[in-house]
mmCIF file of N, CA, C and O in Angstrom:
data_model
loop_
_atom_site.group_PDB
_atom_site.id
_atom_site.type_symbol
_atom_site.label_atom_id
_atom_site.label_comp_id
_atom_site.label_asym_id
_atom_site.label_seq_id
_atom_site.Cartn_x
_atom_site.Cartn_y
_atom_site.Cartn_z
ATOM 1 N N UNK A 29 -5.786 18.505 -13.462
ATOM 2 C CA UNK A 29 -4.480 17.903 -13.582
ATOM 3 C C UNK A 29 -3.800 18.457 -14.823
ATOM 4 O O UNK A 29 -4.315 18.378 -15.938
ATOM 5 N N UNK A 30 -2.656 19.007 -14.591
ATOM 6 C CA UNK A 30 -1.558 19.692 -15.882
ATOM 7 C C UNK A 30 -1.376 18.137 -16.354
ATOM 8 O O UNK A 30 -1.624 17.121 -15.705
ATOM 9 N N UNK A 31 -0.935 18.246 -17.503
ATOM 10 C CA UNK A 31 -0.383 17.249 -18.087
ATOM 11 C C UNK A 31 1.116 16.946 -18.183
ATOM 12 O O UNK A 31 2.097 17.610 -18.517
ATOM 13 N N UNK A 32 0.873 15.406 -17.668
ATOM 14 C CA UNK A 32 2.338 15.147 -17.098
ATOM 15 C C UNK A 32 2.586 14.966 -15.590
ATOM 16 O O UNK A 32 3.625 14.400 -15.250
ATOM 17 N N UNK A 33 1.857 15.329 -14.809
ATOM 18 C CA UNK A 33 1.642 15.527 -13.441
ATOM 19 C C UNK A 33 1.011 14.922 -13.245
ATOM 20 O O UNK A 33 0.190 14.360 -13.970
ATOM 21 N N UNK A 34 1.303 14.821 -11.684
ATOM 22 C CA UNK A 34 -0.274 13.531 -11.209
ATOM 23 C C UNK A 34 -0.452 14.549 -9.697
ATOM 24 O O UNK A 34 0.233 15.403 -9.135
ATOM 25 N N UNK A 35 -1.913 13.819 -9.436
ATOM 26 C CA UNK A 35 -1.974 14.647 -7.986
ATOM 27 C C UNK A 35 -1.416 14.477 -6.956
ATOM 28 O O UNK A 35 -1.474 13.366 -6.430
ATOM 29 N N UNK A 36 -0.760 15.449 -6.401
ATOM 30 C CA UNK A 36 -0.036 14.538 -4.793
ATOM 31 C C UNK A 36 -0.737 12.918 -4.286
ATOM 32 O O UNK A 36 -0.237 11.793 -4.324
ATOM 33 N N UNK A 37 -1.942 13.345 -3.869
ATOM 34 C CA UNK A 37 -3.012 12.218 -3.741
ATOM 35 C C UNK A 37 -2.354 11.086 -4.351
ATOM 36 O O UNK A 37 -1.505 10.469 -3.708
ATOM 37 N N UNK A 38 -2.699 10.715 -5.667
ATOM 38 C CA UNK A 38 -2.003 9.667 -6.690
ATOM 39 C C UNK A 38 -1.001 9.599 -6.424
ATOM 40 O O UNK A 38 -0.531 8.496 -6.147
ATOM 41 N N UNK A 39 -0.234 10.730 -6.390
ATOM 42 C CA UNK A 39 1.626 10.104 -6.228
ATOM 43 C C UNK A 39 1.975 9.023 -5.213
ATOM 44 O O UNK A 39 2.572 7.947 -5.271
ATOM 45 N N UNK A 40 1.086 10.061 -3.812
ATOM 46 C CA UNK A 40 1.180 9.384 -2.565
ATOM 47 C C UNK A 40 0.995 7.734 -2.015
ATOM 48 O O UNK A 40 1.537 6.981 -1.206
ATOM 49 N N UNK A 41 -0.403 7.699 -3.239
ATOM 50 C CA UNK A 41 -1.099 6.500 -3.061
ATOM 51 C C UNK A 41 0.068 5.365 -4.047
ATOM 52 O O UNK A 41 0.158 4.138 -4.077
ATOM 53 N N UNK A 42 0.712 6.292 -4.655
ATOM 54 C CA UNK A 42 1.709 5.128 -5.529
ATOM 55 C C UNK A 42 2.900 4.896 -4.659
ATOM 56 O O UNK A 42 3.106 3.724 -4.343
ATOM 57 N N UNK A 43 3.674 5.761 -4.243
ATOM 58 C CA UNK A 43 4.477 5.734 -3.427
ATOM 59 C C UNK A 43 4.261 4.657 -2.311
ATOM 60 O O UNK A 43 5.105 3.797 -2.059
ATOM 61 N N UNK A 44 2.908 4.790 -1.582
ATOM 62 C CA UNK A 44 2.459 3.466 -0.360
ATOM 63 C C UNK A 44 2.904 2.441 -1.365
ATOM 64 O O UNK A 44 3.993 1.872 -1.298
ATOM 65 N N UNK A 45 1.881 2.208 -2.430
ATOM 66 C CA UNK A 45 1.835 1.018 -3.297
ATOM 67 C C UNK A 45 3.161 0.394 -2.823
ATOM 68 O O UNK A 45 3.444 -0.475 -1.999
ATOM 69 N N UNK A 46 3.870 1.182 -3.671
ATOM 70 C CA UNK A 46 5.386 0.778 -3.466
ATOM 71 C C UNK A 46 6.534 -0.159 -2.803
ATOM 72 O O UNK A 46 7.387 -1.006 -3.069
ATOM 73 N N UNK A 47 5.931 0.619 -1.711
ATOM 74 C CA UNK A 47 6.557 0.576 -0.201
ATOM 75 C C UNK A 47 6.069 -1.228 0.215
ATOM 76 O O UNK A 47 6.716 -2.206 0.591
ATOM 77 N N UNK A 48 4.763 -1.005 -0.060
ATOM 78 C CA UNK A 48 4.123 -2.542 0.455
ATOM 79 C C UNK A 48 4.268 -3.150 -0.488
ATOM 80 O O UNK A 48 3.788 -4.233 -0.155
ATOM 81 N N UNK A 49 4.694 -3.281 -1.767
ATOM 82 C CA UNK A 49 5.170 -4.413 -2.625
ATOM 83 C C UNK A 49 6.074 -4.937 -2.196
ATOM 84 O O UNK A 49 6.117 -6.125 -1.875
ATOM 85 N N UNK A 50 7.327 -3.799 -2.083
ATOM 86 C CA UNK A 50 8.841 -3.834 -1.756
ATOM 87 C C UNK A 50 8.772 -4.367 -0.377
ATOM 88 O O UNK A 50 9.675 -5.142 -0.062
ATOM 89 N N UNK A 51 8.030 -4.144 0.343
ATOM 90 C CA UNK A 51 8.260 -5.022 1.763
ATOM 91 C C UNK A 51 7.795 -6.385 1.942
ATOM 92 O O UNK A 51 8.374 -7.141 2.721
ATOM 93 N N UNK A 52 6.685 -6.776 1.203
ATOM 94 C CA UNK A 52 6.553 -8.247 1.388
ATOM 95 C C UNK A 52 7.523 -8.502 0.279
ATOM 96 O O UNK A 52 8.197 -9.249 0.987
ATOM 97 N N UNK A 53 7.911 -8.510 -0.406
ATOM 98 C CA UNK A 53 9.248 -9.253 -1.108
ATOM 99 C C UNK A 53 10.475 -9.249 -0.052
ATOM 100 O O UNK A 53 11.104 -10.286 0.157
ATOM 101 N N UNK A 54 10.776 -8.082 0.579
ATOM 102 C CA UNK A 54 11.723 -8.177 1.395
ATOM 103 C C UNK A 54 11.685 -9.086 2.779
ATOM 104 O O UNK A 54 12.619 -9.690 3.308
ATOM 105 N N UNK A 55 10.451 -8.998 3.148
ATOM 106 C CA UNK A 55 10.124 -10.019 4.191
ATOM 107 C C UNK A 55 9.589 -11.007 4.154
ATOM 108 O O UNK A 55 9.079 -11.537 5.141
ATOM 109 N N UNK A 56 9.586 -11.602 2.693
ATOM 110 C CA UNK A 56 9.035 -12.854 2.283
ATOM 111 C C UNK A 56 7.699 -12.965 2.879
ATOM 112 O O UNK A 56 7.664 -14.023 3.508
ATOM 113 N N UNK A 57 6.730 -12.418 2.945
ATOM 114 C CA UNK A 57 5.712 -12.724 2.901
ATOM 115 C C UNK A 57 4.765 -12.703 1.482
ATOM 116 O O UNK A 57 4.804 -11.916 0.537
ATOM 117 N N UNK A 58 3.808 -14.020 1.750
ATOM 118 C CA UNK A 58 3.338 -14.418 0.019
ATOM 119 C C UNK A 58 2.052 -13.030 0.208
ATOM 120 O O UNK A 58 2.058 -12.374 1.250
ATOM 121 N N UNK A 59 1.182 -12.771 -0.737
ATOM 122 C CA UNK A 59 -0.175 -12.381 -0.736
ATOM 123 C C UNK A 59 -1.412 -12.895 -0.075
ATOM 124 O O UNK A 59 -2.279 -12.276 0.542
ATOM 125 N N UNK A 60 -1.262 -14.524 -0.419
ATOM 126 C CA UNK A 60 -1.765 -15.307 0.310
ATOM 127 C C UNK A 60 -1.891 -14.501 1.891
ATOM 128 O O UNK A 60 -2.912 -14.037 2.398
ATOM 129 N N UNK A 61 -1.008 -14.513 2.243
ATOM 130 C CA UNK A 61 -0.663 -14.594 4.117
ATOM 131 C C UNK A 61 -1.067 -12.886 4.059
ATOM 132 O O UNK A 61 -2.050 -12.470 4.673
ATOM 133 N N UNK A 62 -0.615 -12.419 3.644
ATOM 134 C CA UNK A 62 -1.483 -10.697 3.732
ATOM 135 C C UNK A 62 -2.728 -10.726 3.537
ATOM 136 O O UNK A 62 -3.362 -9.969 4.272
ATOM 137 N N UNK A 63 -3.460 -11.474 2.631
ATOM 138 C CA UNK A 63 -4.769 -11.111 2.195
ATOM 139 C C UNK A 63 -5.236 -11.999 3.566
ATOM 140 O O UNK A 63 -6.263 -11.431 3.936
ATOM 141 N N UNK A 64 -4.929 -13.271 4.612
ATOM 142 C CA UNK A 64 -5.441 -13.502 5.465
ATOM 143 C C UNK A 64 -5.589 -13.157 6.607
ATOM 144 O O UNK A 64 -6.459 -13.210 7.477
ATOM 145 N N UNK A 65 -4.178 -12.637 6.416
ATOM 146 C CA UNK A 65 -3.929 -11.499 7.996
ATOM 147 C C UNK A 65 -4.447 -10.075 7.972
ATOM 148 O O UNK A 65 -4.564 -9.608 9.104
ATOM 149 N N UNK A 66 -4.858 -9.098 6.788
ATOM 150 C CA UNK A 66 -6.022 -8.248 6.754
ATOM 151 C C UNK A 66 -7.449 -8.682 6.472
ATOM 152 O O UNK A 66 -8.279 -7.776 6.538
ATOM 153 N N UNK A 67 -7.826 -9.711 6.216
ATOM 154 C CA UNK A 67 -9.101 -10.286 5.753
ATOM 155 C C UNK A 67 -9.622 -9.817 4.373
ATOM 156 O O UNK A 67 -10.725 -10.005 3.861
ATOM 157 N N UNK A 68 -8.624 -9.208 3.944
ATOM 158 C CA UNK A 68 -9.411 -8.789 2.534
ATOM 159 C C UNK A 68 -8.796 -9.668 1.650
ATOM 160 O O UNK A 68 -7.706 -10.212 1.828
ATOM 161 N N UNK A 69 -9.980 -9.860 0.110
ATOM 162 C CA UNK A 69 -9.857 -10.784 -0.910
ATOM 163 C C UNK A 69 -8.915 -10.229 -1.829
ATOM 164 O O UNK A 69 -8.578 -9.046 -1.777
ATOM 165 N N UNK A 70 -8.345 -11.296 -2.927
ATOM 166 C CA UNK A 70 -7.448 -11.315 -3.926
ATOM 167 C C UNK A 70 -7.760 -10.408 -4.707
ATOM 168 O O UNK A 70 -6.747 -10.218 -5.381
ATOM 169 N N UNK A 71 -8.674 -9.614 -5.087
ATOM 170 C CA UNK A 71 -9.597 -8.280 -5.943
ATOM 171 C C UNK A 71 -9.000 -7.225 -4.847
ATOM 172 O O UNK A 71 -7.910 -6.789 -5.217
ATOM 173 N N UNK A 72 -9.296 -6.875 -4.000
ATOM 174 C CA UNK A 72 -9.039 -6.149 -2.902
ATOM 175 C C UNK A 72 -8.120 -5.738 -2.855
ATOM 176 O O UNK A 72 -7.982 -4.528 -3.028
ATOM 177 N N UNK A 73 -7.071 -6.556 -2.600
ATOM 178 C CA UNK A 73 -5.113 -6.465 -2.870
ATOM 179 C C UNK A 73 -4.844 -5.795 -4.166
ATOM 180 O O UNK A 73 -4.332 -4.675 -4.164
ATOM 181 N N UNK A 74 -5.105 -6.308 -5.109
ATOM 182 C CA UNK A 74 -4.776 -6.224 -6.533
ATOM 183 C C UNK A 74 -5.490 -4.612 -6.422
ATOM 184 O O UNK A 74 -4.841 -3.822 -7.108
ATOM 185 N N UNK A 75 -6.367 -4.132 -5.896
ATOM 186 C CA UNK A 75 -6.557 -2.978 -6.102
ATOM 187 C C UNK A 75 -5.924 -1.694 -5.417
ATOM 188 O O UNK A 75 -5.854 -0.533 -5.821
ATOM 189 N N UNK A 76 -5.594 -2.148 -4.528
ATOM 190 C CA UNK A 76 -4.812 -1.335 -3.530
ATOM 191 C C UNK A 76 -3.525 -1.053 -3.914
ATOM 192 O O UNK A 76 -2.957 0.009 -3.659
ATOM 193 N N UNK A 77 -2.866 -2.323 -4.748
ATOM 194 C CA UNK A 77 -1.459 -2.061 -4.195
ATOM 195 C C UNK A 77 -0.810 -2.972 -5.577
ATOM 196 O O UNK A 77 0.417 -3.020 -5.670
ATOM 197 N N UNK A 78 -1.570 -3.603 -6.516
ATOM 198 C CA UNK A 78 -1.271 -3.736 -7.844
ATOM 199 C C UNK A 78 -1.493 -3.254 -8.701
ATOM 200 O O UNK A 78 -0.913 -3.553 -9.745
ATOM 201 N N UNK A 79 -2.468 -2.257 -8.643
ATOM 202 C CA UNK A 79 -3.367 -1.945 -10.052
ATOM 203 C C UNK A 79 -2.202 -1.359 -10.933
ATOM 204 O O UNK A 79 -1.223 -0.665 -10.658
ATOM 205 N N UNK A 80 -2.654 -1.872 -12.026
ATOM 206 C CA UNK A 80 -1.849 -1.704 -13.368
ATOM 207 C C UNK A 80 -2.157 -0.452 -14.353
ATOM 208 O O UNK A 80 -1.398 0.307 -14.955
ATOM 209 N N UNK A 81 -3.491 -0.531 -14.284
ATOM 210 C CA UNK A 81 -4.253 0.542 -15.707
ATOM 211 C C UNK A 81 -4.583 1.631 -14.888
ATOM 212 O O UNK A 81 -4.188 2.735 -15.265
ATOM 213 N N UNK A 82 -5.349 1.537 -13.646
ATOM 214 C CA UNK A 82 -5.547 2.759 -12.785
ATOM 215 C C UNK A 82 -4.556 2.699 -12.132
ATOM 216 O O UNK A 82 -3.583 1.967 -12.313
ATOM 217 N N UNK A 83 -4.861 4.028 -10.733
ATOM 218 C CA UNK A 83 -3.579 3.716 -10.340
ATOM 219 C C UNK A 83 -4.276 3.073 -9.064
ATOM 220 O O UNK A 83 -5.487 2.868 -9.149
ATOM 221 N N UNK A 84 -3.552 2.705 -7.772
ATOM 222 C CA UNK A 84 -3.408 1.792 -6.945
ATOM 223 C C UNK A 84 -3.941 2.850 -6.123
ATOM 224 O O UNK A 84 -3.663 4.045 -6.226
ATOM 225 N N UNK A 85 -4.817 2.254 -5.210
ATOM 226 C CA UNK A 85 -6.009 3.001 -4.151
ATOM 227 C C UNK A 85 -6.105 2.705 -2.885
ATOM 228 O O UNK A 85 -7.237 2.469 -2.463
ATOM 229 N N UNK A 86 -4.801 2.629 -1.821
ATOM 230 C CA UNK A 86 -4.365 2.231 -0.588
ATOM 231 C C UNK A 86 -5.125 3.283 0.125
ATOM 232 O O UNK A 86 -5.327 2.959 1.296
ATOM 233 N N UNK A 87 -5.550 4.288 -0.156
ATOM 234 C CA UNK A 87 -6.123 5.025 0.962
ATOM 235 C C UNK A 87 -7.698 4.402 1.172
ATOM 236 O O UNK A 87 -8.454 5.043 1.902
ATOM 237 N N UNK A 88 -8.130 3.301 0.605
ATOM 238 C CA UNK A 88 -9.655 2.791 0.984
ATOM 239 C C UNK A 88 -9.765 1.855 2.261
ATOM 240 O O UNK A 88 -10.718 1.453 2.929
ATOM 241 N N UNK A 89 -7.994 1.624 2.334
ATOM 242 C CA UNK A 89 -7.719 0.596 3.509
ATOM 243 C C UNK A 89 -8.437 1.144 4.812
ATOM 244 O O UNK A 89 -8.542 2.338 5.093
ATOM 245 N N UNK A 90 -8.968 -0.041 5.647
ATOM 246 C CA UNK A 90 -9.561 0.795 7.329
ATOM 247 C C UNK A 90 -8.632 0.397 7.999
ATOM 248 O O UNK A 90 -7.757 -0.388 7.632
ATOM 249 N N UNK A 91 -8.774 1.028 9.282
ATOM 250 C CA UNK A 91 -7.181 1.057 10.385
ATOM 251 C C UNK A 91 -6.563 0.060 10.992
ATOM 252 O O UNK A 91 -5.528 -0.003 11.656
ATOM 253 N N UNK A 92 -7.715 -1.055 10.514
ATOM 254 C CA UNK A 92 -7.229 -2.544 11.665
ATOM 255 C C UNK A 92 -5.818 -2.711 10.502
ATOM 256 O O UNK A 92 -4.636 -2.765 10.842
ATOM 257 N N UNK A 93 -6.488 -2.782 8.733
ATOM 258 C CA UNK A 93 -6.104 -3.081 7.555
ATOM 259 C C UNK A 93 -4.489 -2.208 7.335
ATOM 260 O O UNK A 93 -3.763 -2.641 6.441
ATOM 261 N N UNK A 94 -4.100 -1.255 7.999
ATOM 262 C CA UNK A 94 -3.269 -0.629 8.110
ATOM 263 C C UNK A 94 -2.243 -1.288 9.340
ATOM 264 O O UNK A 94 -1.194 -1.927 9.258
ATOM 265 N N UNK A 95 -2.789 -0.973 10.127
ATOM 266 C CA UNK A 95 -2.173 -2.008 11.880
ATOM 267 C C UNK A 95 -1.731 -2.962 11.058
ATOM 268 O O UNK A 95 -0.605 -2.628 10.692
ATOM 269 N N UNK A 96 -2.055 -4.016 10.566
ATOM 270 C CA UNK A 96 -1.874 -4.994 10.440
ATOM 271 C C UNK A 96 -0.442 -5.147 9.263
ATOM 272 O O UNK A 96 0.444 -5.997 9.339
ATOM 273 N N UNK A 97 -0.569 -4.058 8.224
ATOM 274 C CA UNK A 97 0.726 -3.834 7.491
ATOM 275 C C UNK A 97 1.825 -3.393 8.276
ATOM 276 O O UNK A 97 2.940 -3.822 7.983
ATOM 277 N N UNK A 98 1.658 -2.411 9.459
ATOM 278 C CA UNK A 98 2.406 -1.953 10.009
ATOM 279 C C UNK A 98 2.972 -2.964 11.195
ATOM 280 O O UNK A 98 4.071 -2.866 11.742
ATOM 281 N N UNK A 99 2.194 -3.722 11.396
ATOM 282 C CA UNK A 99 3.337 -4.634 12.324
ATOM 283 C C UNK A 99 4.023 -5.641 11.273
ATOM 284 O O UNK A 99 5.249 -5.703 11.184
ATOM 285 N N UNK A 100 3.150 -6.440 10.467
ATOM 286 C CA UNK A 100 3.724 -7.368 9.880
ATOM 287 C C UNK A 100 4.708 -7.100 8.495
ATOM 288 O O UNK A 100 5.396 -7.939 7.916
ATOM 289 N N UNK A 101 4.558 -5.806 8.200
ATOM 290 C CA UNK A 101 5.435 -5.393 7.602
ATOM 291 C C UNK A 101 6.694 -4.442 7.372
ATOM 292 O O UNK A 101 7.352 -4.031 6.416
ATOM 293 N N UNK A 102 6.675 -4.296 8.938
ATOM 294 C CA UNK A 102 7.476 -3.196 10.219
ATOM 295 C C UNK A 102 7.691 -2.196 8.836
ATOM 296 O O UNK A 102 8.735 -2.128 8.188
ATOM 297 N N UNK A 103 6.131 -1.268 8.493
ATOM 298 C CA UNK A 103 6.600 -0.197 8.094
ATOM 299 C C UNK A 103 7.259 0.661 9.179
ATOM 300 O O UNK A 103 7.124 0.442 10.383
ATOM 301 N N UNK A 104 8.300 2.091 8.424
ATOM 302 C CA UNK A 104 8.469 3.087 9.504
ATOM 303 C C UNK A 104 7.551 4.304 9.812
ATOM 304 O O UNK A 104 6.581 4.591 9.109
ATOM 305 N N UNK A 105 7.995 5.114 11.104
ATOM 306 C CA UNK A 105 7.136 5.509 11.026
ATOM 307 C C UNK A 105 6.821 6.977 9.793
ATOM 308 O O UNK A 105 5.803 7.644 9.607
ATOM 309 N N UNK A 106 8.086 7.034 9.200
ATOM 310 C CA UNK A 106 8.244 8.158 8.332
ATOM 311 C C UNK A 106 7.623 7.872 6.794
ATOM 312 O O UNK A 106 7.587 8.703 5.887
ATOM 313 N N UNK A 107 7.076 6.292 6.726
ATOM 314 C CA UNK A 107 6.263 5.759 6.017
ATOM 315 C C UNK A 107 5.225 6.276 5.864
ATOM 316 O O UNK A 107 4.807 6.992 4.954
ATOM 317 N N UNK A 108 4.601 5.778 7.116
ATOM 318 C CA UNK A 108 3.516 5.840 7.606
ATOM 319 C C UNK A 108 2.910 7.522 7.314
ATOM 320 O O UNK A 108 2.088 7.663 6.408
ATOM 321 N N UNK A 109 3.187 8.281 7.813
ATOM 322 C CA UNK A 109 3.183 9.649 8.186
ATOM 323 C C UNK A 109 3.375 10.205 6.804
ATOM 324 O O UNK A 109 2.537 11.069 6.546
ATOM 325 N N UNK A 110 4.240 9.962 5.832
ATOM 326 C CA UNK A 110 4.351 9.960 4.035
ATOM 327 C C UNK A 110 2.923 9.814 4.044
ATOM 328 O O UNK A 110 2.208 10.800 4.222
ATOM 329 N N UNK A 111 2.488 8.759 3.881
ATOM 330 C CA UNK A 111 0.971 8.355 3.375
ATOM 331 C C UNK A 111 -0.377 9.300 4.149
ATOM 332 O O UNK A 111 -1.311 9.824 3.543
ATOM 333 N N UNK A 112 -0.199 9.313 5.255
ATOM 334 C CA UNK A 112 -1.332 9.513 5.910
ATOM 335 C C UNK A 112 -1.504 11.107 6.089
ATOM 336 O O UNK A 112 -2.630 11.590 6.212
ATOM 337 N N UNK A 113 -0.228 11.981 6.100
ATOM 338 C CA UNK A 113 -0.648 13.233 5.909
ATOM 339 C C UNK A 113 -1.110 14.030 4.812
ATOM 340 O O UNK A 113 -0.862 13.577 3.695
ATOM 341 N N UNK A 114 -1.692 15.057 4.879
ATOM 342 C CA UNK A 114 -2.423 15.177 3.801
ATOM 343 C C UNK A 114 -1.778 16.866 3.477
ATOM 344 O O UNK A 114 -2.169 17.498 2.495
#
């Protein structure tokens, strides 16, 4: 890594971050109701898609864990396809 730069990877994974903050605020959904409707715990979330000191690690998500953002958080599909190509 040059300094000052981050890896696509990282960018990418910040960019998702992003996206799924900005959409449950926009669609009023709490954390609560995400962390029950993917089944993953309050550690889990916070790592994916809050982390503060590292950066945020959405690509550990599995596909149900994805499905499940993507309906309930009608990502698009130019979202989607952002994140997942490599």
């Amino acid at each position: 890594m040059v300094r000052g730069f981050k890896p696509e990877a990282t960018r990418k994974n910040e960019d998702f971050a992003r996206i799924i903050r900005m959409k449950l605020v926009e669609h009023e959904i709490s954390r609560y109701k995400i962390m029950k409707a993917t089944g993953i715990g309050s550690t889990t979330l916070s790592h994916r898609f809050y982390a503060q000191k590292a950066s945020p690690a959405p690509d550990l998500m599995t596909v149900k864990e994805l499905r499940v953002y993507c309906k309930v958080l009608k990502l698009s599909d130019e979202d989607i396809l952002n994140f997942v190509k490599g």
